[in-house]
mmCIF file of C-alpha atoms in Angstrom:
data_model
loop_
_atom_site.group_PDB
_atom_site.id
_atom_site.type_symbol
_atom_site.label_atom_id
_atom_site.label_comp_id
_atom_site.label_asym_id
_atom_site.label_seq_id
_atom_site.Cartn_x
_atom_site.Cartn_y
_atom_site.Cartn_z
ATOM 1 C CA MET A 1 -39.062 -21.244 -60.577
ATOM 2 C CA PRO A 2 -37.925 -23.337 -63.596
ATOM 3 C CA ASN A 3 -39.595 -26.656 -64.315
ATOM 4 C CA LEU A 4 -37.282 -29.526 -63.350
ATOM 5 C CA LEU A 5 -38.044 -31.429 -66.528
ATOM 6 C CA THR A 6 -36.454 -28.520 -68.370
ATOM 7 C CA THR A 7 -33.677 -27.897 -65.849
ATOM 8 C CA PHE A 8 -32.587 -31.548 -65.929
ATOM 9 C CA ALA A 9 -33.198 -32.118 -69.630
ATOM 10 C CA SER A 10 -29.933 -34.029 -70.171
ATOM 11 C CA PRO A 11 -29.228 -37.374 -68.429
ATOM 12 C CA GLN A 12 -26.230 -35.964 -66.556
ATOM 13 C CA ARG A 13 -28.193 -33.216 -64.783
ATOM 14 C CA TRP A 14 -30.835 -35.146 -62.856
ATOM 15 C CA PRO A 15 -30.513 -34.963 -59.040
ATOM 16 C CA GLU A 16 -30.406 -38.003 -56.779
ATOM 17 C CA PHE A 17 -33.470 -40.244 -56.836
ATOM 18 C CA GLU A 18 -35.233 -42.020 -53.985
ATOM 19 C CA GLN A 19 -33.064 -44.991 -53.082
ATOM 20 C CA ASP A 20 -35.831 -47.596 -52.894
ATOM 21 C CA LYS A 21 -37.462 -46.994 -56.280
ATOM 22 C CA VAL A 22 -37.703 -49.659 -58.995
ATOM 23 C CA ILE A 23 -38.858 -49.044 -62.581
ATOM 24 C CA CYS A 24 -40.713 -51.884 -64.342
ATOM 25 C CA ILE A 25 -41.156 -51.674 -68.128
ATOM 26 C CA GLY A 26 -43.149 -53.893 -70.479
ATOM 27 C CA ALA A 27 -43.106 -53.780 -74.279
ATOM 28 C CA SER A 28 -43.832 -55.868 -77.349
ATOM 29 C CA THR A 29 -44.207 -54.944 -81.042
ATOM 30 C CA GLY A 30 -42.150 -51.812 -81.707
ATOM 31 C CA GLY A 31 -40.745 -51.984 -78.208
ATOM 32 C CA ILE A 32 -37.076 -52.239 -79.103
ATOM 33 C CA GLU A 33 -37.086 -48.803 -80.707
ATOM 34 C CA ALA A 34 -39.190 -47.399 -77.863
ATOM 35 C CA LEU A 35 -36.900 -48.900 -75.213
ATOM 36 C CA SER A 36 -33.884 -47.441 -76.990
ATOM 37 C CA LYS A 37 -35.392 -43.965 -76.771
ATOM 38 C CA VAL A 38 -36.397 -44.283 -73.123
ATOM 39 C CA LEU A 39 -33.118 -45.795 -71.913
ATOM 40 C CA ALA A 40 -31.078 -43.250 -73.882
ATOM 41 C CA ASP A 41 -32.583 -40.535 -71.686
ATOM 42 C CA PHE A 42 -31.893 -42.326 -68.383
ATOM 43 C CA PRO A 43 -28.792 -41.156 -66.459
ATOM 44 C CA ALA A 44 -26.200 -43.480 -64.945
ATOM 45 C CA HIS A 45 -27.723 -43.121 -61.457
ATOM 46 C CA THR A 46 -31.253 -44.129 -62.495
ATOM 47 C CA PRO A 47 -32.973 -46.550 -60.076
ATOM 48 C CA PRO A 48 -32.962 -50.214 -61.150
ATOM 49 C CA VAL A 49 -34.967 -50.912 -64.307
ATOM 50 C CA VAL A 50 -36.561 -54.320 -64.929
ATOM 51 C CA ILE A 51 -37.738 -55.013 -68.487
ATOM 52 C CA VAL A 52 -39.928 -57.590 -70.180
ATOM 53 C CA GLN A 53 -39.702 -57.228 -73.967
ATOM 54 C CA HIS A 54 -41.485 -59.851 -76.044
ATOM 55 C CA THR A 55 -38.815 -61.211 -78.383
ATOM 56 C CA LYS A 56 -37.259 -64.489 -79.491
ATOM 57 C CA SER A 57 -34.988 -66.139 -76.932
ATOM 58 C CA ASP A 58 -31.956 -66.130 -79.222
ATOM 59 C CA ARG A 59 -32.157 -62.349 -79.594
ATOM 60 C CA VAL A 60 -32.095 -61.367 -75.918
ATOM 61 C CA SER A 61 -28.306 -61.188 -75.510
ATOM 62 C CA ARG A 62 -27.947 -59.105 -78.666
ATOM 63 C CA LEU A 63 -30.760 -56.837 -77.518
ATOM 64 C CA ALA A 64 -29.065 -56.289 -74.154
ATOM 65 C CA HIS A 65 -25.798 -55.453 -75.928
ATOM 66 C CA MET A 66 -27.545 -53.034 -78.273
ATOM 67 C CA LEU A 67 -29.428 -51.244 -75.487
ATOM 68 C CA ASP A 68 -26.273 -51.074 -73.385
ATOM 69 C CA GLY A 69 -24.728 -49.011 -76.167
ATOM 70 C CA VAL A 70 -27.431 -46.316 -76.166
ATOM 71 C CA THR A 71 -27.659 -45.534 -72.453
ATOM 72 C CA GLU A 72 -25.458 -44.440 -69.564
ATOM 73 C CA MET A 73 -26.915 -47.341 -67.587
ATOM 74 C CA THR A 74 -25.550 -50.889 -67.654
ATOM 75 C CA VAL A 75 -27.970 -53.186 -69.496
ATOM 76 C CA LYS A 76 -27.721 -56.942 -68.925
ATOM 77 C CA VAL A 77 -29.713 -60.148 -69.084
ATOM 78 C CA ALA A 78 -31.304 -60.868 -65.704
ATOM 79 C CA GLY A 79 -30.115 -63.713 -63.504
ATOM 80 C CA ASP A 80 -32.055 -65.638 -60.865
ATOM 81 C CA LEU A 81 -31.782 -64.116 -57.369
ATOM 82 C CA GLU A 82 -29.688 -61.277 -58.772
ATOM 83 C CA PRO A 83 -29.733 -58.189 -56.505
ATOM 84 C CA LEU A 84 -31.023 -54.968 -58.035
ATOM 85 C CA ARG A 85 -28.437 -52.218 -58.399
ATOM 86 C CA VAL A 86 -28.756 -48.527 -59.158
ATOM 87 C CA GLY A 87 -27.724 -47.711 -62.705
ATOM 88 C CA HIS A 88 -28.548 -51.188 -64.021
ATOM 89 C CA ALA A 89 -31.312 -52.360 -66.364
ATOM 90 C CA TYR A 90 -32.256 -56.048 -66.441
ATOM 91 C CA LEU A 91 -33.842 -57.841 -69.407
ATOM 92 C CA ALA A 92 -35.990 -60.956 -69.083
ATOM 93 C CA PRO A 93 -33.705 -63.756 -70.342
ATOM 94 C CA ASP A 94 -35.810 -66.026 -72.580
ATOM 95 C CA ASN A 95 -39.184 -67.698 -73.017
ATOM 96 C CA SER A 96 -38.494 -70.472 -70.493
ATOM 97 C CA CYS A 97 -39.456 -68.410 -67.441
ATOM 98 C CA HIS A 98 -41.065 -65.250 -66.088
ATOM 99 C CA LEU A 99 -39.032 -62.364 -64.675
ATOM 100 C CA GLU A 100 -40.343 -61.087 -61.341
ATOM 101 C CA LEU A 101 -39.375 -59.028 -58.312
ATOM 102 C CA ALA A 102 -38.843 -60.979 -55.112
ATOM 103 C CA ARG A 103 -41.067 -60.011 -52.194
ATOM 104 C CA ARG A 104 -38.308 -59.451 -49.656
ATOM 105 C CA THR A 105 -35.901 -56.558 -49.314
ATOM 106 C CA PRO A 106 -33.203 -55.900 -50.320
ATOM 107 C CA LEU A 107 -34.840 -56.516 -53.665
ATOM 108 C CA ARG A 108 -33.709 -59.326 -55.927
ATOM 109 C CA LEU A 109 -34.925 -60.731 -59.222
ATOM 110 C CA ARG A 110 -36.595 -64.112 -59.591
ATOM 111 C CA LEU A 111 -36.763 -66.297 -62.677
ATOM 112 C CA VAL A 112 -39.971 -68.270 -62.245
ATOM 113 C CA ASP A 113 -40.805 -71.448 -64.160
ATOM 114 C CA ARG A 114 -44.563 -71.558 -64.649
ATOM 115 C CA PRO A 115 -47.015 -71.560 -67.577
ATOM 116 C CA PRO A 116 -47.501 -68.523 -69.827
ATOM 117 C CA ILE A 117 -49.571 -65.647 -68.450
ATOM 118 C CA SER A 118 -51.677 -63.541 -70.814
ATOM 119 C CA ARG A 119 -50.378 -65.902 -73.532
ATOM 120 C CA HIS A 120 -46.762 -64.885 -72.920
ATOM 121 C CA ARG A 121 -43.665 -66.135 -71.117
ATOM 122 C CA PRO A 122 -42.014 -63.971 -69.982
ATOM 123 C CA SER A 123 -45.137 -61.960 -69.262
ATOM 124 C CA VAL A 124 -45.446 -58.253 -68.529
ATOM 125 C CA ASP A 125 -48.412 -59.072 -66.294
ATOM 126 C CA ALA A 126 -46.193 -61.389 -64.230
ATOM 127 C CA LEU A 127 -43.585 -58.659 -63.752
ATOM 128 C CA PHE A 128 -46.122 -55.967 -62.886
ATOM 129 C CA ARG A 129 -48.006 -58.188 -60.431
ATOM 130 C CA SER A 130 -44.760 -59.042 -58.661
ATOM 131 C CA ALA A 131 -44.286 -55.303 -58.089
ATOM 132 C CA VAL A 132 -47.610 -54.955 -56.243
ATOM 133 C CA PRO A 133 -46.227 -55.782 -52.741
ATOM 134 C CA HIS A 134 -43.774 -52.900 -53.172
ATOM 135 C CA GLY A 135 -46.542 -50.404 -53.965
ATOM 136 C CA ARG A 136 -45.480 -46.780 -54.171
ATOM 137 C CA HIS A 137 -41.816 -47.760 -54.381
ATOM 138 C CA THR A 138 -42.357 -48.892 -57.968
ATOM 139 C CA VAL A 139 -43.022 -47.127 -61.270
ATOM 140 C CA GLY A 140 -44.709 -49.022 -64.102
ATOM 141 C CA VAL A 141 -44.301 -48.222 -67.800
ATOM 142 C CA ILE A 142 -46.131 -49.965 -70.640
ATOM 143 C CA LEU A 143 -44.871 -49.282 -74.135
ATOM 144 C CA THR A 144 -46.075 -50.104 -77.628
ATOM 145 C CA GLY A 145 -47.217 -53.664 -78.177
ATOM 146 C CA MET A 146 -49.873 -55.968 -79.606
ATOM 147 C CA GLY A 147 -52.461 -57.585 -77.352
ATOM 148 C CA CYS A 148 -53.168 -56.882 -73.701
ATOM 149 C CA ASP A 149 -50.235 -58.333 -71.729
ATOM 150 C CA GLY A 150 -49.464 -56.029 -68.814
ATOM 151 C CA ALA A 151 -52.792 -54.189 -68.696
ATOM 152 C CA LEU A 152 -54.283 -55.969 -65.685
ATOM 153 C CA GLY A 153 -50.926 -56.161 -63.930
ATOM 154 C CA MET A 154 -50.540 -52.412 -64.354
ATOM 155 C CA LEU A 155 -54.011 -51.894 -62.894
ATOM 156 C CA GLU A 156 -52.937 -53.854 -59.813
ATOM 157 C CA MET A 157 -49.747 -51.777 -59.564
ATOM 158 C CA TYR A 158 -51.782 -48.576 -59.802
ATOM 159 C CA GLN A 159 -54.183 -49.770 -57.108
ATOM 160 C CA SER A 160 -51.219 -50.583 -54.839
ATOM 161 C CA GLY A 161 -49.966 -46.980 -54.994
ATOM 162 C CA ALA A 162 -47.468 -47.208 -57.850
ATOM 163 C CA THR A 163 -47.140 -44.469 -60.452
ATOM 164 C CA THR A 164 -47.901 -45.854 -63.910
ATOM 165 C CA PHE A 165 -47.386 -44.540 -67.443
ATOM 166 C CA ALA A 166 -48.603 -45.731 -70.841
ATOM 167 C CA GLN A 167 -47.233 -44.721 -74.218
ATOM 168 C CA ASP A 168 -49.805 -42.716 -76.172
ATOM 169 C CA GLU A 169 -51.477 -43.914 -79.354
ATOM 170 C CA GLU A 170 -49.807 -41.385 -81.639
ATOM 171 C CA THR A 171 -46.275 -42.562 -80.844
ATOM 172 C CA SER A 172 -47.073 -46.292 -80.455
ATOM 173 C CA LEU A 173 -46.398 -48.600 -83.373
ATOM 174 C CA VAL A 174 -49.164 -50.822 -81.969
ATOM 175 C CA TYR A 175 -51.510 -49.398 -79.330
ATOM 176 C CA GLY A 176 -52.832 -52.717 -77.999
ATOM 177 C CA MET A 177 -51.010 -53.040 -74.670
ATOM 178 C CA PRO A 178 -50.943 -49.362 -73.629
ATOM 179 C CA GLY A 179 -54.469 -48.786 -74.936
ATOM 180 C CA THR A 180 -55.874 -51.687 -72.925
ATOM 181 C CA ALA A 181 -54.048 -50.533 -69.789
ATOM 182 C CA LEU A 182 -55.640 -47.106 -70.207
ATOM 183 C CA ARG A 183 -59.126 -48.538 -70.792
ATOM 184 C CA VAL A 184 -59.080 -50.711 -67.666
ATOM 185 C CA GLY A 185 -58.104 -47.728 -65.524
ATOM 186 C CA GLY A 186 -54.562 -48.671 -64.571
ATOM 187 C CA VAL A 187 -52.690 -45.653 -65.936
ATOM 188 C CA THR A 188 -51.680 -42.579 -63.947
ATOM 189 C CA ARG A 189 -50.859 -40.709 -67.144
ATOM 190 C CA GLN A 190 -50.664 -41.377 -70.880
ATOM 191 C CA VAL A 191 -47.459 -39.916 -72.307
ATOM 192 C CA PRO A 192 -45.848 -39.557 -75.757
ATOM 193 C CA LEU A 193 -42.701 -41.635 -76.172
ATOM 194 C CA GLN A 194 -40.338 -38.665 -76.089
ATOM 195 C CA LYS A 195 -41.608 -37.679 -72.615
ATOM 196 C CA ILE A 196 -41.765 -41.095 -70.960
ATOM 197 C CA ALA A 197 -38.199 -41.036 -69.618
ATOM 198 C CA GLY A 198 -38.653 -37.604 -68.057
ATOM 199 C CA GLU A 199 -41.985 -38.463 -66.451
ATOM 200 C CA THR A 200 -40.625 -41.764 -65.152
ATOM 201 C CA LEU A 201 -37.566 -40.108 -63.634
ATOM 202 C CA LYS A 202 -39.719 -37.396 -62.093
ATOM 203 C CA ALA A 203 -41.775 -40.102 -60.367
ATOM 204 C CA CYS A 204 -38.532 -41.406 -58.804
ATOM 205 C CA LEU A 205 -37.545 -38.073 -57.267
ATOM 206 C CA PRO A 206 -37.952 -37.285 -53.558
ATOM 207 C CA SER A 207 -41.379 -35.750 -52.938
ATOM 208 C CA LYS A 208 -40.041 -32.214 -52.437
ATOM 209 C CA LEU A 209 -38.303 -32.203 -55.820
ATOM 210 C CA ARG A 210 -41.240 -33.987 -57.454
ATOM 211 C CA ARG A 211 -43.572 -31.134 -56.516
ATOM 212 C CA ARG A 212 -41.174 -28.649 -58.081
ATOM 213 C CA ALA A 213 -41.233 -30.676 -61.288
ATOM 214 C CA GLU A 214 -44.985 -30.287 -61.722
ATOM 215 C CA PRO A 215 -45.991 -27.980 -64.607
#
């Protein structure tokens, strides 16, 4: 039987995903290029994607516009209490607040005004920790970046039943964030950049199809 990661190699050919999945991605130094690669491989029916990318506030709108041009998804700046929609990716808006998942379903986004976490606002740790109540319904991805923001939050996601991926050292511009997440034990699998989209999408498949996608 063919491996699904080969069968559905192009964005258009992936089957339907589990309806209640949410993908949370954190990145910093080198993350814009990494995000471009990952989002380019996501099909239009990808589950909602929530992104914290460390960047200057005045660059967020331009970043959303740029990423929107490389993917079949719709990429936009997140709004407070905005409902999550399939085929949409949401960027943390600026450094005045954290971007988090609300606890209740149907899922919405929250913009939370509180001090920096792990020296950052918005913080990847804040996003990942907000995903913990949703457990196995979430997938966490930590991409290239300096420092350790997101490492402990990813550990909590992993312990709650989420599937978590970290970009490997070879393809990371800076291995700080993914390397720390791996060292603290919060990573299901370390993956090269070119395979992160496929592994993330596989984790969003119904269990029967997911088993077929195993090597």
